[in-house]
mmCIF file of N, CA, C and O in Angstrom:
data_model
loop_
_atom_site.group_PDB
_atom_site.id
_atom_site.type_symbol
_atom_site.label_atom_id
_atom_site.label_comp_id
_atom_site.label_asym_id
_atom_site.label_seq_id
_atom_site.Cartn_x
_atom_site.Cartn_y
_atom_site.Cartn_z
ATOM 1 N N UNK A 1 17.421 -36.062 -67.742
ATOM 2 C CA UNK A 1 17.395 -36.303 -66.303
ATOM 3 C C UNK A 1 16.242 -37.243 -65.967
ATOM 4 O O UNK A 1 15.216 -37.359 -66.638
ATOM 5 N N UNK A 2 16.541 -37.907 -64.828
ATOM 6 C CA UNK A 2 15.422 -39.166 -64.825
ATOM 7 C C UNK A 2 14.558 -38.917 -63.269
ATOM 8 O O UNK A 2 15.246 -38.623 -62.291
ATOM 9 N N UNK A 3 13.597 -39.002 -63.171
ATOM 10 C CA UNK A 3 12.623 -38.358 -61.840
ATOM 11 C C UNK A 3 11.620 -39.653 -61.551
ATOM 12 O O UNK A 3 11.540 -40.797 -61.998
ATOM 13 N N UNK A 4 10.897 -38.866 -60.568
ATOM 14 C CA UNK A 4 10.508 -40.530 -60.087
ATOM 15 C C UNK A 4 9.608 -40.571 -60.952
ATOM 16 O O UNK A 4 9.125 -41.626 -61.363
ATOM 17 N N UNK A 5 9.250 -39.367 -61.358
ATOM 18 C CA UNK A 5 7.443 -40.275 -61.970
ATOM 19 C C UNK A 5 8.235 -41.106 -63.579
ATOM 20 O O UNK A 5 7.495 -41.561 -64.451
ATOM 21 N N UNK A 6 9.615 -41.157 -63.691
ATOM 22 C CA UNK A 6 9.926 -41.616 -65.096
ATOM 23 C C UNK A 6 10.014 -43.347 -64.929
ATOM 24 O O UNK A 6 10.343 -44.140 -65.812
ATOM 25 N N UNK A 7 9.535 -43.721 -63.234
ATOM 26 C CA UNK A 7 9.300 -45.435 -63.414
ATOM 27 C C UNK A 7 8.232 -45.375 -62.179
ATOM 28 O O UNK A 7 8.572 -45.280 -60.999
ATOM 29 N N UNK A 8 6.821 -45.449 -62.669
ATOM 30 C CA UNK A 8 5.771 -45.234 -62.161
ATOM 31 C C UNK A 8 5.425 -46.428 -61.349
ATOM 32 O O UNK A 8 4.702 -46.232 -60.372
ATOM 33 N N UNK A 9 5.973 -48.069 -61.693
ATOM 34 C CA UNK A 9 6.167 -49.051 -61.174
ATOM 35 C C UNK A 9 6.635 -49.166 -59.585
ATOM 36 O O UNK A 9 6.233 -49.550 -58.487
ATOM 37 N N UNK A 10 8.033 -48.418 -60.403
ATOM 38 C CA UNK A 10 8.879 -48.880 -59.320
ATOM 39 C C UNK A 10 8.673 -47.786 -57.895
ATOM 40 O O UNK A 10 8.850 -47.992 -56.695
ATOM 41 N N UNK A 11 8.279 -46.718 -58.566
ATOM 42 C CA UNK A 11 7.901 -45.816 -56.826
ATOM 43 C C UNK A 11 6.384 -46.075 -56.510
ATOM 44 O O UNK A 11 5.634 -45.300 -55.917
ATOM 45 N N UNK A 12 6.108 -47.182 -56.965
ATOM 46 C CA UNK A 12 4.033 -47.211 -56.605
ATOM 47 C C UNK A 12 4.732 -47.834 -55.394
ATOM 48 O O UNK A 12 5.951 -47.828 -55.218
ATOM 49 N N UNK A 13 3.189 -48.742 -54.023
ATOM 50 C CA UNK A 13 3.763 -49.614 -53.368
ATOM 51 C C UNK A 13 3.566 -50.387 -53.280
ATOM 52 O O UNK A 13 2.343 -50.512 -53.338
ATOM 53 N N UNK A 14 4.328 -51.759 -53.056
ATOM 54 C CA UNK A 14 4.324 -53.360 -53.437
ATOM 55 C C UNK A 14 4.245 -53.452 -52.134
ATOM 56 O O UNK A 14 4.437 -52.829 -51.090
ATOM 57 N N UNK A 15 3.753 -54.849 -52.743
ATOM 58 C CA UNK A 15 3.109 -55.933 -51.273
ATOM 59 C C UNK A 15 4.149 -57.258 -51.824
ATOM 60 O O UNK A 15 4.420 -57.677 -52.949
ATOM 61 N N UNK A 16 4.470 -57.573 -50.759
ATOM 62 C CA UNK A 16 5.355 -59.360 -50.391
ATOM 63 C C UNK A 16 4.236 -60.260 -49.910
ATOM 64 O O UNK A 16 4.027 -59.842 -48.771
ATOM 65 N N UNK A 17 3.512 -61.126 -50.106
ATOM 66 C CA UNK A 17 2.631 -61.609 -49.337
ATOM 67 C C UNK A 17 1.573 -60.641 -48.171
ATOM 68 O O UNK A 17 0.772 -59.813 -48.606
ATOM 69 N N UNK A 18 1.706 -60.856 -46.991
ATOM 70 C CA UNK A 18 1.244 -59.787 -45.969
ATOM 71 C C UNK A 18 1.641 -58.434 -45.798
ATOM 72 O O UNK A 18 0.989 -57.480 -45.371
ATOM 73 N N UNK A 19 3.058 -58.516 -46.281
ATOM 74 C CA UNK A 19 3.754 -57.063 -45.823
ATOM 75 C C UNK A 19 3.738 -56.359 -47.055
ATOM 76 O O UNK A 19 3.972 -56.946 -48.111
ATOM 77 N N UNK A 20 3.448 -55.002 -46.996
ATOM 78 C CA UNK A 20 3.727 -53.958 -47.606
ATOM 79 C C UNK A 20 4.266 -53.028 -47.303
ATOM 80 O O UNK A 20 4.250 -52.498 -46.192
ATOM 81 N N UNK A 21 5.254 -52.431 -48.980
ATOM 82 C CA UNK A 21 6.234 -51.519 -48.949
ATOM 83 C C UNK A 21 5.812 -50.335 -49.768
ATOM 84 O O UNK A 21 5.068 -50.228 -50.743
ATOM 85 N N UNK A 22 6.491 -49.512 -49.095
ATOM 86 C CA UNK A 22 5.936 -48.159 -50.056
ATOM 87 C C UNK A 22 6.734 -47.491 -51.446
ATOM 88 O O UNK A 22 6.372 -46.426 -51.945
ATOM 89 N N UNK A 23 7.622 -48.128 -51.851
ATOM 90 C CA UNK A 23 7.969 -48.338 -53.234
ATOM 91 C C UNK A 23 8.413 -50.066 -53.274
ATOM 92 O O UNK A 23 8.549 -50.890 -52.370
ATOM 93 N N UNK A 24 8.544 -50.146 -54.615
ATOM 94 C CA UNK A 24 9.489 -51.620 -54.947
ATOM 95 C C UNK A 24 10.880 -51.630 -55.112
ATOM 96 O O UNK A 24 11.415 -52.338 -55.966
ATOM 97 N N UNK A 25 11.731 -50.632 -54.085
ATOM 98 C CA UNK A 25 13.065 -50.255 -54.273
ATOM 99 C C UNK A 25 13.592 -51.150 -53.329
ATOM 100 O O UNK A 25 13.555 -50.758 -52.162
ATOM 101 N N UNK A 26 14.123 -52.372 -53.571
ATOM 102 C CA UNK A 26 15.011 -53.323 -52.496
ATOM 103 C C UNK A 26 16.113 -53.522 -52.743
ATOM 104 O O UNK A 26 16.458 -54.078 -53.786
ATOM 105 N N UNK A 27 17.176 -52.989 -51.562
ATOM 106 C CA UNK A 27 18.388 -53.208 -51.081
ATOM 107 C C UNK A 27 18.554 -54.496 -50.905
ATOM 108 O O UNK A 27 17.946 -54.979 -49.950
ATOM 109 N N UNK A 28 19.434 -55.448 -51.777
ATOM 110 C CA UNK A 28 19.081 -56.810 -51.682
ATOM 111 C C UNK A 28 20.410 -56.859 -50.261
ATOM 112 O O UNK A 28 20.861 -55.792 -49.847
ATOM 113 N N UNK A 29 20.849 -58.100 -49.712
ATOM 114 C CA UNK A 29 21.848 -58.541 -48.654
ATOM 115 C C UNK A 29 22.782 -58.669 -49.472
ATOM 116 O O UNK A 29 22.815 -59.155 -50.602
ATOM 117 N N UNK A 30 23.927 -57.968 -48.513
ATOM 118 C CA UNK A 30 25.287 -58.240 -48.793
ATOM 119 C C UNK A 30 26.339 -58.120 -48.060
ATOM 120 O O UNK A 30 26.168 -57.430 -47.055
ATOM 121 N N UNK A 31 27.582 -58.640 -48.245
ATOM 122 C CA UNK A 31 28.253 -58.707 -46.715
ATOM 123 C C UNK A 31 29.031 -57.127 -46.733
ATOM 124 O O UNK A 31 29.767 -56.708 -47.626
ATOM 125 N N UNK A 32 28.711 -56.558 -45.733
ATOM 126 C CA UNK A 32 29.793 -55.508 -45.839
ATOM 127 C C UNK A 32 30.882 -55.708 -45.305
ATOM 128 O O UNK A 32 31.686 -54.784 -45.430
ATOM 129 N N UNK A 33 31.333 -56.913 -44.540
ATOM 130 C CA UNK A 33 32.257 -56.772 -43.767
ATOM 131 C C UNK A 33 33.285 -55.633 -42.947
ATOM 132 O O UNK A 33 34.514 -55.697 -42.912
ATOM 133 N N UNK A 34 32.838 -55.089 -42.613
ATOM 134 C CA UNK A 34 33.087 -53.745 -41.931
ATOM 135 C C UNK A 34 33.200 -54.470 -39.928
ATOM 136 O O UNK A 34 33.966 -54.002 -39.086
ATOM 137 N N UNK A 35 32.238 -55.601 -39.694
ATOM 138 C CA UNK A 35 32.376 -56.042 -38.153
ATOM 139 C C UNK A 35 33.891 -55.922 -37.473
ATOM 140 O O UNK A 35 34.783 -55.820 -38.315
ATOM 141 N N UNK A 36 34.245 -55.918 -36.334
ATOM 142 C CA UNK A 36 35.394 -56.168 -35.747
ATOM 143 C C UNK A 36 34.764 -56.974 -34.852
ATOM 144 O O UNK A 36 33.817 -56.622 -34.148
ATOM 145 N N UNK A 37 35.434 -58.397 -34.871
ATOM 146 C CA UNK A 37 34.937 -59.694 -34.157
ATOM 147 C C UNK A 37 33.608 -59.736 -33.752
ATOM 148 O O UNK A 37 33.240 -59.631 -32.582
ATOM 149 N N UNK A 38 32.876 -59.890 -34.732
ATOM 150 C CA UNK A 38 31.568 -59.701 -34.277
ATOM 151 C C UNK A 38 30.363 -58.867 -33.971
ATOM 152 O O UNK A 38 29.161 -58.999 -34.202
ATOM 153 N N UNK A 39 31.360 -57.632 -33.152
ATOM 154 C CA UNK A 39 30.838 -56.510 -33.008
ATOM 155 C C UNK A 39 29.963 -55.390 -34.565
ATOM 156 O O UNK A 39 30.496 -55.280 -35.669
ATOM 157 N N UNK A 40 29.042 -54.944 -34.303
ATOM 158 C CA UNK A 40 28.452 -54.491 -35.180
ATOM 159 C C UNK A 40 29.132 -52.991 -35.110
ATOM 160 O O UNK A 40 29.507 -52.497 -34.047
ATOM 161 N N UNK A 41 29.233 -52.373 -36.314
ATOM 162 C CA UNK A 41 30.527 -50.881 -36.457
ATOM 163 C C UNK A 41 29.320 -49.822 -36.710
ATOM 164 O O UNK A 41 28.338 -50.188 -37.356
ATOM 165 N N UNK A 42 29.388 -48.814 -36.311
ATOM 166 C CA UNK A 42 28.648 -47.739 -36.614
ATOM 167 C C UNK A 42 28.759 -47.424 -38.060
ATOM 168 O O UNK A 42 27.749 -46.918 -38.551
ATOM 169 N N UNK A 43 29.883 -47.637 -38.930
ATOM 170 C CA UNK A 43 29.668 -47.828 -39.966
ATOM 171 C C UNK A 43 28.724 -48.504 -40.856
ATOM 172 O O UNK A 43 28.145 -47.917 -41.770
ATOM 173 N N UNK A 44 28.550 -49.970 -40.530
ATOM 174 C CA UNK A 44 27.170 -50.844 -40.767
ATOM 175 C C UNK A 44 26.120 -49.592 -40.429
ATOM 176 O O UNK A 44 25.500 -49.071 -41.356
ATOM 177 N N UNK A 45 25.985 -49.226 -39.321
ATOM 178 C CA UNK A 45 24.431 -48.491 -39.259
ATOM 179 C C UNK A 45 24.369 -47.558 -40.131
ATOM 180 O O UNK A 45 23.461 -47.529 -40.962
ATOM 181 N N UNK A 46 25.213 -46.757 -40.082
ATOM 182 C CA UNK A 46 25.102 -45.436 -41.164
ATOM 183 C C UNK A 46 24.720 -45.504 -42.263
ATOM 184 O O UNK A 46 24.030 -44.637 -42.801
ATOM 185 N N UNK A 47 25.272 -47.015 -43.022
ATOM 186 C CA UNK A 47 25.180 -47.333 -44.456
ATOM 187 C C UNK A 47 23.486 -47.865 -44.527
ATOM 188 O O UNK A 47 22.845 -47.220 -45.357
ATOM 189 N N UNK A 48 22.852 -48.711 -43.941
ATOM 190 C CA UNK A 48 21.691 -49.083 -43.590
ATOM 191 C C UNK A 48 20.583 -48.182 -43.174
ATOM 192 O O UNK A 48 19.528 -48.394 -43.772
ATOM 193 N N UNK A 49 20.568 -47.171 -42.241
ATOM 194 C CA UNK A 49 20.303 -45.723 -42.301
ATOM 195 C C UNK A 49 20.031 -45.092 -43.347
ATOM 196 O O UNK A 49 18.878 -44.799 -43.661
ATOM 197 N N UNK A 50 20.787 -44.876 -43.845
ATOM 198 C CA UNK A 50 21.385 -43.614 -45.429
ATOM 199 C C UNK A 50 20.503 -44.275 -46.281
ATOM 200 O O UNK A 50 19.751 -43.568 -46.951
ATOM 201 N N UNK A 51 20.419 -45.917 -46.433
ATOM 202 C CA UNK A 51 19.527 -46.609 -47.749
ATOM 203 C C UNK A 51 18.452 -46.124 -47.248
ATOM 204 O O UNK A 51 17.808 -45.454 -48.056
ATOM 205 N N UNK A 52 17.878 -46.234 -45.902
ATOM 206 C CA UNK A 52 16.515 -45.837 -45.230
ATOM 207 C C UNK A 52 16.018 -44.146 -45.384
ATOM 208 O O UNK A 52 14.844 -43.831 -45.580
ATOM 209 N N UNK A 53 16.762 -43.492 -45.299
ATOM 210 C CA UNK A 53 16.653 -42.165 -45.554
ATOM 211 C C UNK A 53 16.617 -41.848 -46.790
ATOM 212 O O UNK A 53 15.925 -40.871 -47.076
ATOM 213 N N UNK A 54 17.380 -42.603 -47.947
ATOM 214 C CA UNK A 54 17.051 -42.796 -49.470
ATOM 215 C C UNK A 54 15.797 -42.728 -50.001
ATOM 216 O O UNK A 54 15.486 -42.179 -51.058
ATOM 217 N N UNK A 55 15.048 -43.336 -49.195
ATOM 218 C CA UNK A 55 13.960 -44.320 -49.590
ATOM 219 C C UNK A 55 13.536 -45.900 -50.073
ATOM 220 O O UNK A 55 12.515 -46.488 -50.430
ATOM 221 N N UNK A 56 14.578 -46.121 -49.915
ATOM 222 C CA UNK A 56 14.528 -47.602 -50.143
ATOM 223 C C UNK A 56 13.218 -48.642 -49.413
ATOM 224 O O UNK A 56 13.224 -48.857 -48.201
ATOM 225 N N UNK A 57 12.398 -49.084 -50.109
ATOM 226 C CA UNK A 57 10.946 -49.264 -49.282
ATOM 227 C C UNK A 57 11.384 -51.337 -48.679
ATOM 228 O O UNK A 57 10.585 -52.018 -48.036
ATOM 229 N N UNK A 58 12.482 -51.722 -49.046
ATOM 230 C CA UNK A 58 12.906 -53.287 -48.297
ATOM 231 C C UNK A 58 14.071 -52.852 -48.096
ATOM 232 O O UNK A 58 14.419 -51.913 -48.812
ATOM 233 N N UNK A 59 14.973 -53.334 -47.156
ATOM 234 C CA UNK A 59 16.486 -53.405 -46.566
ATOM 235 C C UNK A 59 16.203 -54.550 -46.074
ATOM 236 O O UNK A 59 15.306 -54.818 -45.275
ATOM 237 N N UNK A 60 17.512 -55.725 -46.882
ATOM 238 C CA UNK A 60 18.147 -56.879 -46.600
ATOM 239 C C UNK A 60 19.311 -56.706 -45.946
ATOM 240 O O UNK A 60 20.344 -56.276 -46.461
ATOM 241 N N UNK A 61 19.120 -57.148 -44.416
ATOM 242 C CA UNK A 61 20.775 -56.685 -44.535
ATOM 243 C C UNK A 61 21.414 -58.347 -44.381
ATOM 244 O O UNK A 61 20.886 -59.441 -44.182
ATOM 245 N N UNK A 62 22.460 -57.994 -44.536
ATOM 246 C CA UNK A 62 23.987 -59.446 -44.651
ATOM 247 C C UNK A 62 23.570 -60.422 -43.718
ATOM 248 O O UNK A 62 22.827 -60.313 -42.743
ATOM 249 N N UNK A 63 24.159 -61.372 -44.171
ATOM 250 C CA UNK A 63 24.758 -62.221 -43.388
ATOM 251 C C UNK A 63 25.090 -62.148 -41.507
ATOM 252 O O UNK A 63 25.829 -61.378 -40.894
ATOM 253 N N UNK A 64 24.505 -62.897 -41.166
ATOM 254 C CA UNK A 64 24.999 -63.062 -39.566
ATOM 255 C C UNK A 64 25.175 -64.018 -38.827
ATOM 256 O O UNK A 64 24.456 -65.016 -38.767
ATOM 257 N N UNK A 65 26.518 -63.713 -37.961
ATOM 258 C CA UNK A 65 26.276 -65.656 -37.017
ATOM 259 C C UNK A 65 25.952 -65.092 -35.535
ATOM 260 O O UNK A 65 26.482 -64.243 -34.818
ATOM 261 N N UNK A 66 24.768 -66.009 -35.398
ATOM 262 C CA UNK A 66 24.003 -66.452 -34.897
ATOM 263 C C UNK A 66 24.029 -67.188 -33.604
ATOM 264 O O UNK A 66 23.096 -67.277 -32.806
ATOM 265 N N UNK A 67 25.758 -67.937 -33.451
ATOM 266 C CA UNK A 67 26.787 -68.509 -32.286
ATOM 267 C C UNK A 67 28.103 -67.972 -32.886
ATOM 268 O O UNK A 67 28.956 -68.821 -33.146
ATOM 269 N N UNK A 68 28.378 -66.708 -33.136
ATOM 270 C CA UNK A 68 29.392 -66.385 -33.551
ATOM 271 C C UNK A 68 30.692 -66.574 -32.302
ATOM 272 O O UNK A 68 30.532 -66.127 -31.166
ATOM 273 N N UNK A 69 31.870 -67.247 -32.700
ATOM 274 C CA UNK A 69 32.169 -66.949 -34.010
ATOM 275 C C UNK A 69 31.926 -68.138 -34.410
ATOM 276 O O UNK A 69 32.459 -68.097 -35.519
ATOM 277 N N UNK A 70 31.424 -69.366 -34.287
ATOM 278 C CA UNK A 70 30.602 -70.498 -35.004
ATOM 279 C C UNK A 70 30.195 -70.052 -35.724
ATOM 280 O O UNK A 70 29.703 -68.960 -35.439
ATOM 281 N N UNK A 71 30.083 -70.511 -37.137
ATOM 282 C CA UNK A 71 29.382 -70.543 -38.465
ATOM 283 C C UNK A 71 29.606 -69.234 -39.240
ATOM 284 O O UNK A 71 29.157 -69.079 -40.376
ATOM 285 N N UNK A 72 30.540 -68.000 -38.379
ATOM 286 C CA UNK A 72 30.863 -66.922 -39.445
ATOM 287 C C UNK A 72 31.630 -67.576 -40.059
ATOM 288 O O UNK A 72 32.366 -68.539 -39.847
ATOM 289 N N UNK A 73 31.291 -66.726 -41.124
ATOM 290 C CA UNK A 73 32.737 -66.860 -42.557
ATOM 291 C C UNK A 73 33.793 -66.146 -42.225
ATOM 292 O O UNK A 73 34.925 -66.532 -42.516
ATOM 293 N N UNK A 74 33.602 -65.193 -41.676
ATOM 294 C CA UNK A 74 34.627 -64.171 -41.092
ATOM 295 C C UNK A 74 34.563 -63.821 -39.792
ATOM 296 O O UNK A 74 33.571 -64.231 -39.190
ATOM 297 N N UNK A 75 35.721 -62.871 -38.906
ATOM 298 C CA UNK A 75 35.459 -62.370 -38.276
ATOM 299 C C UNK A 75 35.344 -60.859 -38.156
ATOM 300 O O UNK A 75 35.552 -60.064 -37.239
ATOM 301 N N UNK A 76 34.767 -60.706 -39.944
ATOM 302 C CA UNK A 76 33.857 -59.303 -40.235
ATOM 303 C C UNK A 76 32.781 -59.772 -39.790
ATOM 304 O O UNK A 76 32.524 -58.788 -39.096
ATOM 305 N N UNK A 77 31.754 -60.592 -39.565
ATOM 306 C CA UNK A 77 30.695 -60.633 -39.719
ATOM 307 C C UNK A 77 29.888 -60.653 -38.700
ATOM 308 O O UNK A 77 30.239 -61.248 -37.681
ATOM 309 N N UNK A 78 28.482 -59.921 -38.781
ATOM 310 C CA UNK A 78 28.175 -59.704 -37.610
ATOM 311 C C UNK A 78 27.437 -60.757 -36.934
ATOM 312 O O UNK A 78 26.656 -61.625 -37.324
ATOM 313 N N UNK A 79 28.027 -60.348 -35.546
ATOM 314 C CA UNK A 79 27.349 -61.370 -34.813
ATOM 315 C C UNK A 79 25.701 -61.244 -33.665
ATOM 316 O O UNK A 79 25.246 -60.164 -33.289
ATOM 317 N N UNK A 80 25.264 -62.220 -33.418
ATOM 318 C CA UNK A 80 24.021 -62.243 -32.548
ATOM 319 C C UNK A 80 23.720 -63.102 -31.507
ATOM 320 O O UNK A 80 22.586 -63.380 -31.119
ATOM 321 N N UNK A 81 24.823 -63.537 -31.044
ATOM 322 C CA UNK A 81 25.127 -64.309 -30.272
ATOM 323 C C UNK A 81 25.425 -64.062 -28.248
ATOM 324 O O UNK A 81 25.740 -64.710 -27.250
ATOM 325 N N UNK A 82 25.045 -62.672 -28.679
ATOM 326 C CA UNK A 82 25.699 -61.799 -27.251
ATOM 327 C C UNK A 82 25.471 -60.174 -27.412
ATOM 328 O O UNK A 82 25.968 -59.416 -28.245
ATOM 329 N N UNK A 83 24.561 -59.892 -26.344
ATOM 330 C CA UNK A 83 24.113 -58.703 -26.061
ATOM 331 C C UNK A 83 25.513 -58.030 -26.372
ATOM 332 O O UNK A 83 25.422 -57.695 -27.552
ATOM 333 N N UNK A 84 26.505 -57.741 -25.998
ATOM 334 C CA UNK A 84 27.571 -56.876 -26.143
ATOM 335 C C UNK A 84 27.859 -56.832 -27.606
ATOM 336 O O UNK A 84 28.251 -55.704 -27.902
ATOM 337 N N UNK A 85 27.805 -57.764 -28.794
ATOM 338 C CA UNK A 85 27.881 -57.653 -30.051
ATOM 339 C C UNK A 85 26.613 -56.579 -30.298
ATOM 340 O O UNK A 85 26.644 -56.055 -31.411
ATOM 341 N N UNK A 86 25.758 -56.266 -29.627
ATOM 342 C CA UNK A 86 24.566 -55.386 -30.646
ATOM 343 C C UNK A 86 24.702 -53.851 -30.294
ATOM 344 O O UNK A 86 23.665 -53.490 -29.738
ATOM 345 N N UNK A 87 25.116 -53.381 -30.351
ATOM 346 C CA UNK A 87 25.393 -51.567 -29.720
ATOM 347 C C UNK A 87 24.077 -50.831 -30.043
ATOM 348 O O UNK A 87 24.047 -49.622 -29.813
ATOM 349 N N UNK A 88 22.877 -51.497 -30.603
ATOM 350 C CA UNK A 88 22.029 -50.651 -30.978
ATOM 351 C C UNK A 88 20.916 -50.819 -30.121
ATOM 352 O O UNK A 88 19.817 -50.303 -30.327
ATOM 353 N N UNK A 89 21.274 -51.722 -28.917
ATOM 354 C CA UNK A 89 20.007 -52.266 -27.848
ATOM 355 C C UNK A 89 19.466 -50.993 -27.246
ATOM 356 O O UNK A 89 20.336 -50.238 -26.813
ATOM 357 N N UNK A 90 18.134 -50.568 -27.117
ATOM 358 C CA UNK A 90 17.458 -49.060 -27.088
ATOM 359 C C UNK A 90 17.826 -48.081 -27.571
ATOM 360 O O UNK A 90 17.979 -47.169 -26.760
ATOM 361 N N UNK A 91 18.139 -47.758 -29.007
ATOM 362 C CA UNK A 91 18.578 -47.144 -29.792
ATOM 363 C C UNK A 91 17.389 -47.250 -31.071
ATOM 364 O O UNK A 91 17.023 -48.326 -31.544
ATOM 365 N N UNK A 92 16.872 -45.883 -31.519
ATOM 366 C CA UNK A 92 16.630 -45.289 -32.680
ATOM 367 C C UNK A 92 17.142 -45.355 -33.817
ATOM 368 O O UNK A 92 17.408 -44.171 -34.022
ATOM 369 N N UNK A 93 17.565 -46.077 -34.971
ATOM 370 C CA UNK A 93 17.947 -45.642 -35.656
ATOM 371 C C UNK A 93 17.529 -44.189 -36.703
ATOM 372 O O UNK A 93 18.446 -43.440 -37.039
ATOM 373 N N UNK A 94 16.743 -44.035 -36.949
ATOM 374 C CA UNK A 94 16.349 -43.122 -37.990
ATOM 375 C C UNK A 94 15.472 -41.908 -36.881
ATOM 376 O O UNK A 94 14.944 -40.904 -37.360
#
């Protein structure tokens, strides 16, 4: 069975330049495509959440457009282009 102290590295805490993390465990970016036109899905949060509650000491999250739907690849992807795309405006996650 494998425990944390069996990678003493990887649960110490790393520094990026200025910022520091409290392990070196990074969730690199990836698309989940889970959006519906833009809109961000409670699904996205949960999964992003759950890494955070893991412990994961960086979260990258995906891909986003920015003038969506300009420059998405999809219309999974989330957008930032319009208060109504963000459902998490005064919201807690964790």
């Amino acid at each position: 069975m494998t425990t944390r102290t069996s990678f003493p590295r990887l649960t110490s805490p790393g520094r990026i330049g200025p910022m520091e993390t409290p392990n070196r465990i990074v969730l690199p970016a990836m698309d989940m495509n889970v959006s519906e036109d833009g809109e961000i899905e409670q699904s996205e949060i949960d999964h992003y959440v759950a890494r955070a509650k893991g412990g994961a000491g960086l979260i990258i999250t995906g891909a986003c457009a920015i003038a969506f739907p300009v420059g998405a690849a999809s219309l999974k992807e989330p957008g930032l282009s319009d208060d109504q795309l963000l459902p998490l405006r005064g919201r807690e996650l964790l």
